[in-house]
């Protein structure tokens, strides 16, 4: 029911890319542009500014995005309220999620899911991407949500939501508000996640593409969670690559800051990881809801 033009705008605004939006919506890029222009004409305002090869939301675009989020949520609530009238869902759902997703993204979704489906018991297991993959392979969970890049022929993968990994430090760090070059990483004290972490894998791969070997960087310590890393940063002059999802409160409260690296960014998607073949009704229900 979500108005299609609004859906196109929401996708472009979420991804900040006409190209990525066209791929996600399975329509041509000119078609995406046409829908955006129609909305701009209707509202009499510009929604995006171009800056080189990237785009940014204008102030009008930011306002529309906020309302698009609300409208999307209202339509979703409407559909689920009506579906409750004709369907009775019962059972148990075992979900495995990598640490970042389990701590910072899933709690809100699970809380709302439980208000709609009180007769479905949800159990959440947490571990790094490698652990979640193993649990699914051993049929100890029904589905997983991971942040890693590697994919196995044992499973099917579906995109969950986008994320970005940023270089973070405490706000009074000597290099705060400065733009670094990639080569500056060799002179920093860094903290990374543990081996088996999907976040670590992603960082490793993106740096390798820029011919930087993570093993040659000065790693002070490896820690098993984003919370541990954030607290360590507050008491040191170290920096760490962290998911933007994990530091939103710290950024809002001016406790941590993002350190910009010239011509370098790490964008990724969180993915559902599923057993091959047809999915149970409960799994399908949760996938639709989490969307």
PDB file of C-alpha atoms in Angstrom:
ATOM      1  CA  UNK A   1       0.000   0.000   0.000  1.00  0.00           C
ATOM      2  CA  UNK A   2       2.998   2.310   0.454  1.00  0.00           C
ATOM      3  CA  UNK A   3       2.615   4.812  -2.429  1.00  0.00           C
ATOM      4  CA  UNK A   4       5.096   3.727  -5.094  1.00  0.00           C
ATOM      5  CA  UNK A   5       6.585   7.153  -5.791  1.00  0.00           C
ATOM      6  CA  UNK A   6       7.079   7.638  -2.066  1.00  0.00           C
ATOM      7  CA  UNK A   7       8.694   4.198  -1.915  1.00  0.00           C
ATOM      8  CA  UNK A   8      11.114   5.224  -4.695  1.00  0.00           C
ATOM      9  CA  UNK A   9      11.975   8.420  -2.830  1.00  0.00           C
ATOM     10  CA  UNK A  10      12.423   6.517   0.451  1.00  0.00           C
ATOM     11  CA  UNK A  11      14.785   4.033  -1.219  1.00  0.00           C
ATOM     12  CA  UNK A  12      16.897   6.764  -2.848  1.00  0.00           C
ATOM     13  CA  UNK A  13      17.017   8.706   0.429  1.00  0.00           C
ATOM     14  CA  UNK A  14      17.994   5.609   2.429  1.00  0.00           C
ATOM     15  CA  UNK A  15      20.758   4.607   0.029  1.00  0.00           C
ATOM     16  CA  UNK A  16      21.695   8.150  -1.120  1.00  0.00           C
ATOM     17  CA  UNK A  17      22.136   6.709  -4.583  1.00  0.00           C
ATOM     18  CA  UNK A  18      19.906   6.645  -7.672  1.00  0.00           C
ATOM     19  CA  UNK A  19      21.888   3.688  -9.001  1.00  0.00           C
ATOM     20  CA  UNK A  20      21.502   1.575  -5.853  1.00  0.00           C
ATOM     21  CA  UNK A  21      17.807   2.467  -5.660  1.00  0.00           C
ATOM     22  CA  UNK A  22      17.216   1.342  -9.250  1.00  0.00           C
ATOM     23  CA  UNK A  23      18.960  -1.960  -8.539  1.00  0.00           C
ATOM     24  CA  UNK A  24      16.986  -2.518  -5.348  1.00  0.00           C
ATOM     25  CA  UNK A  25      13.630  -1.640  -6.923  1.00  0.00           C
ATOM     26  CA  UNK A  26      14.407  -3.477 -10.197  1.00  0.00           C
ATOM     27  CA  UNK A  27      13.572  -0.454 -12.347  1.00  0.00           C
ATOM     28  CA  UNK A  28      15.757   1.685 -14.611  1.00  0.00           C
ATOM     29  CA  UNK A  29      17.660   4.697 -13.298  1.00  0.00           C
ATOM     30  CA  UNK A  30      15.732   7.075 -15.620  1.00  0.00           C
ATOM     31  CA  UNK A  31      12.516   5.699 -14.092  1.00  0.00           C
ATOM     32  CA  UNK A  32      13.824   6.465 -10.602  1.00  0.00           C
ATOM     33  CA  UNK A  33      14.753   9.999 -11.691  1.00  0.00           C
ATOM     34  CA  UNK A  34      11.295  10.474 -13.248  1.00  0.00           C
ATOM     35  CA  UNK A  35       9.505   9.506 -10.010  1.00  0.00           C
ATOM     36  CA  UNK A  36      11.689  11.867  -7.958  1.00  0.00           C
ATOM     37  CA  UNK A  37      11.079  14.751 -10.374  1.00  0.00           C
ATOM     38  CA  UNK A  38       7.316  14.144 -10.219  1.00  0.00           C
ATOM     39  CA  UNK A  39       7.397  14.420  -6.418  1.00  0.00           C
ATOM     40  CA  UNK A  40       9.545  17.565  -6.616  1.00  0.00           C
ATOM     41  CA  UNK A  41       7.088  19.100  -9.079  1.00  0.00           C
ATOM     42  CA  UNK A  42       4.139  18.191  -6.891  1.00  0.00           C
ATOM     43  CA  UNK A  43       5.749  19.647  -3.761  1.00  0.00           C
ATOM     44  CA  UNK A  44       7.407  22.564  -5.552  1.00  0.00           C
ATOM     45  CA  UNK A  45      10.778  21.941  -3.957  1.00  0.00           C
ATOM     46  CA  UNK A  46      14.118  20.229  -4.566  1.00  0.00           C
ATOM     47  CA  UNK A  47      14.711  17.026  -2.611  1.00  0.00           C
ATOM     48  CA  UNK A  48      18.354  16.196  -3.397  1.00  0.00           C
ATOM     49  CA  UNK A  49      21.570  18.139  -3.924  1.00  0.00           C
ATOM     50  CA  UNK A  50      24.365  16.703  -6.049  1.00  0.00           C
ATOM     51  CA  UNK A  51      27.905  16.991  -4.656  1.00  0.00           C
ATOM     52  CA  UNK A  52      30.342  15.503  -7.139  1.00  0.00           C
ATOM     53  CA  UNK A  53      29.396  11.852  -7.607  1.00  0.00           C
ATOM     54  CA  UNK A  54      27.289  11.731  -4.426  1.00  0.00           C
ATOM     55  CA  UNK A  55      23.891  13.121  -3.451  1.00  0.00           C
ATOM     56  CA  UNK A  56      22.561  14.576  -0.217  1.00  0.00           C
ATOM     57  CA  UNK A  57      19.072  15.332   1.036  1.00  0.00           C
ATOM     58  CA  UNK A  58      18.034  18.977   1.017  1.00  0.00           C
ATOM     59  CA  UNK A  59      16.199  20.349   4.055  1.00  0.00           C
ATOM     60  CA  UNK A  60      12.917  19.632   2.238  1.00  0.00           C
ATOM     61  CA  UNK A  61      14.177  16.136   1.457  1.00  0.00           C
ATOM     62  CA  UNK A  62      14.961  15.484   5.120  1.00  0.00           C
ATOM     63  CA  UNK A  63      11.453  16.565   6.122  1.00  0.00           C
ATOM     64  CA  UNK A  64       9.857  14.356   3.463  1.00  0.00           C
ATOM     65  CA  UNK A  65      12.033  11.419   4.530  1.00  0.00           C
ATOM     66  CA  UNK A  66      10.837  11.776   8.141  1.00  0.00           C
ATOM     67  CA  UNK A  67       7.219  11.743   7.009  1.00  0.00           C
ATOM     68  CA  UNK A  68       7.837   8.897   4.546  1.00  0.00           C
ATOM     69  CA  UNK A  69       9.173   6.834   7.461  1.00  0.00           C
ATOM     70  CA  UNK A  70       6.037   7.603   9.477  1.00  0.00           C
ATOM     71  CA  UNK A  71       3.693   6.808   6.568  1.00  0.00           C
ATOM     72  CA  UNK A  72       5.567   3.565   5.874  1.00  0.00           C
ATOM     73  CA  UNK A  73       5.165   2.607   9.524  1.00  0.00           C
ATOM     74  CA  UNK A  74       1.447   3.441   9.528  1.00  0.00           C
ATOM     75  CA  UNK A  75       0.817   1.294   6.433  1.00  0.00           C
ATOM     76  CA  UNK A  76       2.796  -1.563   7.968  1.00  0.00           C
ATOM     77  CA  UNK A  77       0.810  -1.329  11.218  1.00  0.00           C
ATOM     78  CA  UNK A  78      -2.442  -1.245   9.262  1.00  0.00           C
ATOM     79  CA  UNK A  79      -1.576  -4.363   7.283  1.00  0.00           C
ATOM     80  CA  UNK A  80      -0.529  -6.301  10.366  1.00  0.00           C
ATOM     81  CA  UNK A  81      -3.564  -5.221  12.393  1.00  0.00           C
ATOM     82  CA  UNK A  82      -5.885  -6.474   9.649  1.00  0.00           C
ATOM     83  CA  UNK A  83      -3.923  -9.706   9.185  1.00  0.00           C
ATOM     84  CA  UNK A  84      -4.399 -10.409  12.896  1.00  0.00           C
ATOM     85  CA  UNK A  85      -8.162 -10.565  12.430  1.00  0.00           C
ATOM     86  CA  UNK A  86      -8.073 -13.471   9.993  1.00  0.00           C
ATOM     87  CA  UNK A  87      -4.957 -15.347  11.177  1.00  0.00           C
ATOM     88  CA  UNK A  88      -3.847 -16.945  14.408  1.00  0.00           C
ATOM     89  CA  UNK A  89      -0.081 -17.324  14.636  1.00  0.00           C
ATOM     90  CA  UNK A  90       1.441 -19.596  17.264  1.00  0.00           C
ATOM     91  CA  UNK A  91       4.759 -21.309  17.767  1.00  0.00           C
ATOM     92  CA  UNK A  92       8.396 -20.706  18.648  1.00  0.00           C
ATOM     93  CA  UNK A  93      10.978 -18.893  16.572  1.00  0.00           C
ATOM     94  CA  UNK A  94      14.700 -19.269  17.231  1.00  0.00           C
ATOM     95  CA  UNK A  95      16.690 -16.353  15.832  1.00  0.00           C
ATOM     96  CA  UNK A  96      20.460 -15.969  15.816  1.00  0.00           C
ATOM     97  CA  UNK A  97      21.967 -12.529  15.307  1.00  0.00           C
ATOM     98  CA  UNK A  98      25.484 -11.201  15.133  1.00  0.00           C
ATOM     99  CA  UNK A  99      26.433  -8.902  17.984  1.00  0.00           C
ATOM    100  CA  UNK A 100      25.806  -5.511  16.365  1.00  0.00           C
ATOM    101  CA  UNK A 101      22.357  -6.474  15.075  1.00  0.00           C
ATOM    102  CA  UNK A 102      21.342  -8.182  18.334  1.00  0.00           C
ATOM    103  CA  UNK A 103      22.329  -5.268  20.550  1.00  0.00           C
ATOM    104  CA  UNK A 104      21.373  -2.212  18.526  1.00  0.00           C
ATOM    105  CA  UNK A 105      18.784  -3.089  15.875  1.00  0.00           C
ATOM    106  CA  UNK A 106      16.711  -6.145  16.817  1.00  0.00           C
ATOM    107  CA  UNK A 107      15.398  -5.190  20.289  1.00  0.00           C
ATOM    108  CA  UNK A 108      13.009  -2.547  18.912  1.00  0.00           C
ATOM    109  CA  UNK A 109      11.800  -4.895  16.161  1.00  0.00           C
ATOM    110  CA  UNK A 110      11.297  -7.812  18.566  1.00  0.00           C
ATOM    111  CA  UNK A 111       9.424  -5.648  21.065  1.00  0.00           C
ATOM    112  CA  UNK A 112       6.967  -4.547  18.395  1.00  0.00           C
ATOM    113  CA  UNK A 113       6.715  -8.075  16.953  1.00  0.00           C
ATOM    114  CA  UNK A 114       5.730  -9.388  20.394  1.00  0.00           C
ATOM    115  CA  UNK A 115       2.957  -6.816  20.734  1.00  0.00           C
ATOM    116  CA  UNK A 116       1.378  -8.137  17.518  1.00  0.00           C
ATOM    117  CA  UNK A 117       2.080 -11.838  17.964  1.00  0.00           C
ATOM    118  CA  UNK A 118       1.795 -12.637  21.653  1.00  0.00           C
ATOM    119  CA  UNK A 119       1.430 -16.376  20.984  1.00  0.00           C
ATOM    120  CA  UNK A 120       4.759 -16.611  19.161  1.00  0.00           C
ATOM    121  CA  UNK A 121       7.655 -17.186  21.523  1.00  0.00           C
ATOM    122  CA  UNK A 122      10.900 -15.695  20.232  1.00  0.00           C
ATOM    123  CA  UNK A 123      14.315 -16.738  21.474  1.00  0.00           C
ATOM    124  CA  UNK A 124      17.378 -14.741  20.422  1.00  0.00           C
ATOM    125  CA  UNK A 125      20.888 -16.179  20.420  1.00  0.00           C
ATOM    126  CA  UNK A 126      23.836 -13.832  19.969  1.00  0.00           C
ATOM    127  CA  UNK A 127      27.288 -14.469  18.529  1.00  0.00           C
ATOM    128  CA  UNK A 128      29.607 -13.277  15.799  1.00  0.00           C
ATOM    129  CA  UNK A 129      28.849 -14.005  12.149  1.00  0.00           C
ATOM    130  CA  UNK A 130      30.850 -17.223  12.163  1.00  0.00           C
ATOM    131  CA  UNK A 131      28.984 -18.527  15.226  1.00  0.00           C
ATOM    132  CA  UNK A 132      25.546 -17.698  13.794  1.00  0.00           C
ATOM    133  CA  UNK A 133      26.390 -19.482  10.523  1.00  0.00           C
ATOM    134  CA  UNK A 134      27.423 -22.577  12.472  1.00  0.00           C
ATOM    135  CA  UNK A 135      24.246 -22.538  14.577  1.00  0.00           C
ATOM    136  CA  UNK A 136      22.080 -22.380  11.446  1.00  0.00           C
ATOM    137  CA  UNK A 137      24.047 -25.152   9.761  1.00  0.00           C
ATOM    138  CA  UNK A 138      23.520 -27.334  12.842  1.00  0.00           C
ATOM    139  CA  UNK A 139      19.769 -26.445  12.808  1.00  0.00           C
ATOM    140  CA  UNK A 140      19.949 -24.906  16.279  1.00  0.00           C
ATOM    141  CA  UNK A 141      18.249 -21.716  15.026  1.00  0.00           C
ATOM    142  CA  UNK A 142      15.536 -21.078  12.421  1.00  0.00           C
ATOM    143  CA  UNK A 143      17.162 -18.052  10.803  1.00  0.00           C
ATOM    144  CA  UNK A 144      20.078 -15.710  11.355  1.00  0.00           C
ATOM    145  CA  UNK A 145      20.906 -12.061  10.796  1.00  0.00           C
ATOM    146  CA  UNK A 146      24.563 -11.374  10.091  1.00  0.00           C
ATOM    147  CA  UNK A 147      26.909  -8.526   9.234  1.00  0.00           C
ATOM    148  CA  UNK A 148      29.636 -10.504   7.474  1.00  0.00           C
ATOM    149  CA  UNK A 149      30.456 -10.495   3.773  1.00  0.00           C
ATOM    150  CA  UNK A 150      31.293 -14.162   3.163  1.00  0.00           C
ATOM    151  CA  UNK A 151      28.471 -16.320   1.835  1.00  0.00           C
ATOM    152  CA  UNK A 152      28.096 -20.093   1.937  1.00  0.00           C
ATOM    153  CA  UNK A 153      26.377 -22.394  -0.541  1.00  0.00           C
ATOM    154  CA  UNK A 154      24.570 -23.956   2.444  1.00  0.00           C
ATOM    155  CA  UNK A 155      22.297 -20.933   2.869  1.00  0.00           C
ATOM    156  CA  UNK A 156      20.097 -18.381   1.148  1.00  0.00           C
ATOM    157  CA  UNK A 157      20.754 -14.694   1.848  1.00  0.00           C
ATOM    158  CA  UNK A 158      18.320 -11.765   1.832  1.00  0.00           C
ATOM    159  CA  UNK A 159      19.200  -8.101   2.365  1.00  0.00           C
ATOM    160  CA  UNK A 160      17.944  -6.777   5.703  1.00  0.00           C
ATOM    161  CA  UNK A 161      19.082  -3.138   5.917  1.00  0.00           C
ATOM    162  CA  UNK A 162      22.047  -0.905   5.027  1.00  0.00           C
ATOM    163  CA  UNK A 163      24.788   0.119   7.419  1.00  0.00           C
ATOM    164  CA  UNK A 164      28.032   2.081   7.399  1.00  0.00           C
ATOM    165  CA  UNK A 165      31.261   1.446   9.280  1.00  0.00           C
ATOM    166  CA  UNK A 166      33.066   4.605  10.414  1.00  0.00           C
ATOM    167  CA  UNK A 167      36.303   5.464  12.179  1.00  0.00           C
ATOM    168  CA  UNK A 168      35.422   6.668  15.684  1.00  0.00           C
ATOM    169  CA  UNK A 169      37.290   8.294  18.581  1.00  0.00           C
ATOM    170  CA  UNK A 170      36.474  10.250  21.733  1.00  0.00           C
ATOM    171  CA  UNK A 171      35.427  13.841  21.051  1.00  0.00           C
ATOM    172  CA  UNK A 172      38.527  15.414  22.621  1.00  0.00           C
ATOM    173  CA  UNK A 173      40.894  13.214  20.633  1.00  0.00           C
ATOM    174  CA  UNK A 174      43.848  15.234  19.238  1.00  0.00           C
ATOM    175  CA  UNK A 175      42.768  14.320  15.685  1.00  0.00           C
ATOM    176  CA  UNK A 176      39.066  15.085  16.146  1.00  0.00           C
ATOM    177  CA  UNK A 177      37.663  17.338  13.384  1.00  0.00           C
ATOM    178  CA  UNK A 178      40.590  16.527  11.093  1.00  0.00           C
ATOM    179  CA  UNK A 179      40.406  14.694   7.759  1.00  0.00           C
ATOM    180  CA  UNK A 180      42.866  11.820   7.533  1.00  0.00           C
ATOM    181  CA  UNK A 181      44.506  10.160   4.558  1.00  0.00           C
ATOM    182  CA  UNK A 182      44.369   6.368   4.319  1.00  0.00           C
ATOM    183  CA  UNK A 183      48.124   6.169   4.865  1.00  0.00           C
ATOM    184  CA  UNK A 184      47.625   7.870   8.258  1.00  0.00           C
ATOM    185  CA  UNK A 185      46.111   4.605   9.524  1.00  0.00           C
ATOM    186  CA  UNK A 186      49.648   3.226   9.832  1.00  0.00           C
ATOM    187  CA  UNK A 187      50.393   5.822  12.536  1.00  0.00           C
ATOM    188  CA  UNK A 188      47.285   5.284  14.662  1.00  0.00           C
ATOM    189  CA  UNK A 189      46.590   3.121  17.699  1.00  0.00           C
ATOM    190  CA  UNK A 190      43.627   0.997  16.638  1.00  0.00           C
ATOM    191  CA  UNK A 191      41.152  -1.376  18.238  1.00  0.00           C
ATOM    192  CA  UNK A 192      39.438  -4.106  16.231  1.00  0.00           C
ATOM    193  CA  UNK A 193      36.790  -6.743  16.841  1.00  0.00           C
ATOM    194  CA  UNK A 194      37.720 -10.379  17.443  1.00  0.00           C
ATOM    195  CA  UNK A 195      38.452 -12.914  14.697  1.00  0.00           C
ATOM    196  CA  UNK A 196      35.208 -14.320  13.304  1.00  0.00           C
ATOM    197  CA  UNK A 197      33.496 -10.934  13.543  1.00  0.00           C
ATOM    198  CA  UNK A 198      31.607  -9.888  10.406  1.00  0.00           C
ATOM    199  CA  UNK A 199      32.554  -6.264  11.050  1.00  0.00           C
ATOM    200  CA  UNK A 200      36.243  -7.172  11.150  1.00  0.00           C
ATOM    201  CA  UNK A 201      35.882  -9.129   7.904  1.00  0.00           C
ATOM    202  CA  UNK A 202      34.278  -6.168   6.181  1.00  0.00           C
ATOM    203  CA  UNK A 203      36.930  -3.705   7.352  1.00  0.00           C
ATOM    204  CA  UNK A 204      39.681  -6.109   6.309  1.00  0.00           C
ATOM    205  CA  UNK A 205      38.258  -6.504   2.801  1.00  0.00           C
ATOM    206  CA  UNK A 206      37.661  -2.792   2.199  1.00  0.00           C
ATOM    207  CA  UNK A 207      41.160  -1.873   3.362  1.00  0.00           C
ATOM    208  CA  UNK A 208      42.643  -4.637   1.218  1.00  0.00           C
ATOM    209  CA  UNK A 209      40.951  -3.080  -1.814  1.00  0.00           C
ATOM    210  CA  UNK A 210      42.973   0.062  -1.008  1.00  0.00           C
ATOM    211  CA  UNK A 211      46.151  -2.031  -0.673  1.00  0.00           C
ATOM    212  CA  UNK A 212      46.280  -1.690   3.096  1.00  0.00           C
ATOM    213  CA  UNK A 213      46.992  -4.898   5.010  1.00  0.00           C
ATOM    214  CA  UNK A 214      45.241  -4.830   8.365  1.00  0.00           C
ATOM    215  CA  UNK A 215      47.989  -7.000   9.893  1.00  0.00           C
ATOM    216  CA  UNK A 216      50.460  -4.147   9.279  1.00  0.00           C
ATOM    217  CA  UNK A 217      48.407  -1.652  11.300  1.00  0.00           C
ATOM    218  CA  UNK A 218      49.095  -1.082  14.981  1.00  0.00           C
ATOM    219  CA  UNK A 219      46.385  -3.068  16.747  1.00  0.00           C
ATOM    220  CA  UNK A 220      46.462  -2.249  20.457  1.00  0.00           C
ATOM    221  CA  UNK A 221      43.823  -4.821  21.393  1.00  0.00           C
ATOM    222  CA  UNK A 222      40.976  -6.901  19.928  1.00  0.00           C
ATOM    223  CA  UNK A 223      37.696  -6.893  21.849  1.00  0.00           C
ATOM    224  CA  UNK A 224      34.596  -9.043  21.546  1.00  0.00           C
ATOM    225  CA  UNK A 225      31.887  -6.382  21.385  1.00  0.00           C
ATOM    226  CA  UNK A 226      31.206  -2.844  20.236  1.00  0.00           C
ATOM    227  CA  UNK A 227      30.316  -1.870  23.806  1.00  0.00           C
ATOM    228  CA  UNK A 228      33.764  -2.910  25.027  1.00  0.00           C
ATOM    229  CA  UNK A 229      35.416  -0.984  22.209  1.00  0.00           C
ATOM    230  CA  UNK A 230      33.364   2.170  22.858  1.00  0.00           C
ATOM    231  CA  UNK A 231      34.238   2.173  26.546  1.00  0.00           C
ATOM    232  CA  UNK A 232      37.909   1.593  25.741  1.00  0.00           C
ATOM    233  CA  UNK A 233      37.897   4.575  23.357  1.00  0.00           C
ATOM    234  CA  UNK A 234      36.630   6.859  26.114  1.00  0.00           C
ATOM    235  CA  UNK A 235      39.732   6.127  28.201  1.00  0.00           C
ATOM    236  CA  UNK A 236      42.416   6.200  25.515  1.00  0.00           C
ATOM    237  CA  UNK A 237      43.619   7.951  22.384  1.00  0.00           C
ATOM    238  CA  UNK A 238      42.871   4.872  20.290  1.00  0.00           C
ATOM    239  CA  UNK A 239      40.493   4.825  17.334  1.00  0.00           C
ATOM    240  CA  UNK A 240      38.233   2.052  16.077  1.00  0.00           C
ATOM    241  CA  UNK A 241      36.130   1.197  13.053  1.00  0.00           C
ATOM    242  CA  UNK A 242      32.554   0.769  14.310  1.00  0.00           C
ATOM    243  CA  UNK A 243      29.113   0.382  12.796  1.00  0.00           C
ATOM    244  CA  UNK A 244      27.321   3.733  12.787  1.00  0.00           C
ATOM    245  CA  UNK A 245      24.363   1.850  14.313  1.00  0.00           C
ATOM    246  CA  UNK A 246      26.380   1.228  17.488  1.00  0.00           C
ATOM    247  CA  UNK A 247      27.372   4.829  18.215  1.00  0.00           C
ATOM    248  CA  UNK A 248      24.252   6.876  17.467  1.00  0.00           C
ATOM    249  CA  UNK A 249      23.685   7.764  21.130  1.00  0.00           C
ATOM    250  CA  UNK A 250      27.349   8.615  21.671  1.00  0.00           C
ATOM    251  CA  UNK A 251      27.330  10.904  18.622  1.00  0.00           C
ATOM    252  CA  UNK A 252      24.097  12.556  19.740  1.00  0.00           C
ATOM    253  CA  UNK A 253      25.521  13.189  23.218  1.00  0.00           C
ATOM    254  CA  UNK A 254      28.888  14.340  21.838  1.00  0.00           C
ATOM    255  CA  UNK A 255      30.801  11.541  23.591  1.00  0.00           C
ATOM    256  CA  UNK A 256      32.326  10.027  20.449  1.00  0.00           C
ATOM    257  CA  UNK A 257      33.047  11.585  17.077  1.00  0.00           C
ATOM    258  CA  UNK A 258      33.507  10.277  13.534  1.00  0.00           C
ATOM    259  CA  UNK A 259      36.931  10.802  11.987  1.00  0.00           C
ATOM    260  CA  UNK A 260      36.722  11.425   8.256  1.00  0.00           C
ATOM    261  CA  UNK A 261      39.081   9.573   5.895  1.00  0.00           C
ATOM    262  CA  UNK A 262      39.488  11.250   2.513  1.00  0.00           C
ATOM    263  CA  UNK A 263      37.996   9.281  -0.400  1.00  0.00           C
ATOM    264  CA  UNK A 264      37.249   6.248   1.759  1.00  0.00           C
ATOM    265  CA  UNK A 265      34.044   4.825   3.183  1.00  0.00           C
ATOM    266  CA  UNK A 266      32.807   1.391   4.225  1.00  0.00           C
ATOM    267  CA  UNK A 267      29.187   0.693   3.316  1.00  0.00           C
ATOM    268  CA  UNK A 268      27.562  -2.680   3.798  1.00  0.00           C
ATOM    269  CA  UNK A 269      24.250  -4.479   4.233  1.00  0.00           C
ATOM    270  CA  UNK A 270      23.066  -6.650   7.076  1.00  0.00           C
ATOM    271  CA  UNK A 271      21.624  -9.916   5.733  1.00  0.00           C
ATOM    272  CA  UNK A 272      19.118 -12.537   6.740  1.00  0.00           C
ATOM    273  CA  UNK A 273      20.724 -15.967   6.487  1.00  0.00           C
ATOM    274  CA  UNK A 274      18.241 -18.774   5.850  1.00  0.00           C
ATOM    275  CA  UNK A 275      18.178 -22.534   5.267  1.00  0.00           C
ATOM    276  CA  UNK A 276      17.962 -23.483   1.593  1.00  0.00           C
ATOM    277  CA  UNK A 277      14.472 -24.111   0.242  1.00  0.00           C
ATOM    278  CA  UNK A 278      10.971 -23.088   1.274  1.00  0.00           C
ATOM    279  CA  UNK A 279      10.678 -21.268   4.602  1.00  0.00           C
ATOM    280  CA  UNK A 280       8.157 -21.992   7.356  1.00  0.00           C
ATOM    281  CA  UNK A 281       5.167 -19.723   7.863  1.00  0.00           C
ATOM    282  CA  UNK A 282       6.711 -18.270  11.043  1.00  0.00           C
ATOM    283  CA  UNK A 283       9.972 -17.410   9.291  1.00  0.00           C
ATOM    284  CA  UNK A 284       8.100 -15.776   6.404  1.00  0.00           C
ATOM    285  CA  UNK A 285       6.001 -13.806   8.884  1.00  0.00           C
ATOM    286  CA  UNK A 286       9.055 -12.491  10.710  1.00  0.00           C
ATOM    287  CA  UNK A 287      10.830 -11.578   7.459  1.00  0.00           C
ATOM    288  CA  UNK A 288       7.812  -9.561   6.309  1.00  0.00           C
ATOM    289  CA  UNK A 289       7.563  -7.848   9.656  1.00  0.00           C
ATOM    290  CA  UNK A 290      11.262  -6.971   9.937  1.00  0.00           C
ATOM    291  CA  UNK A 291      11.163  -5.450   6.443  1.00  0.00           C
TER     292      UNK A 291
END
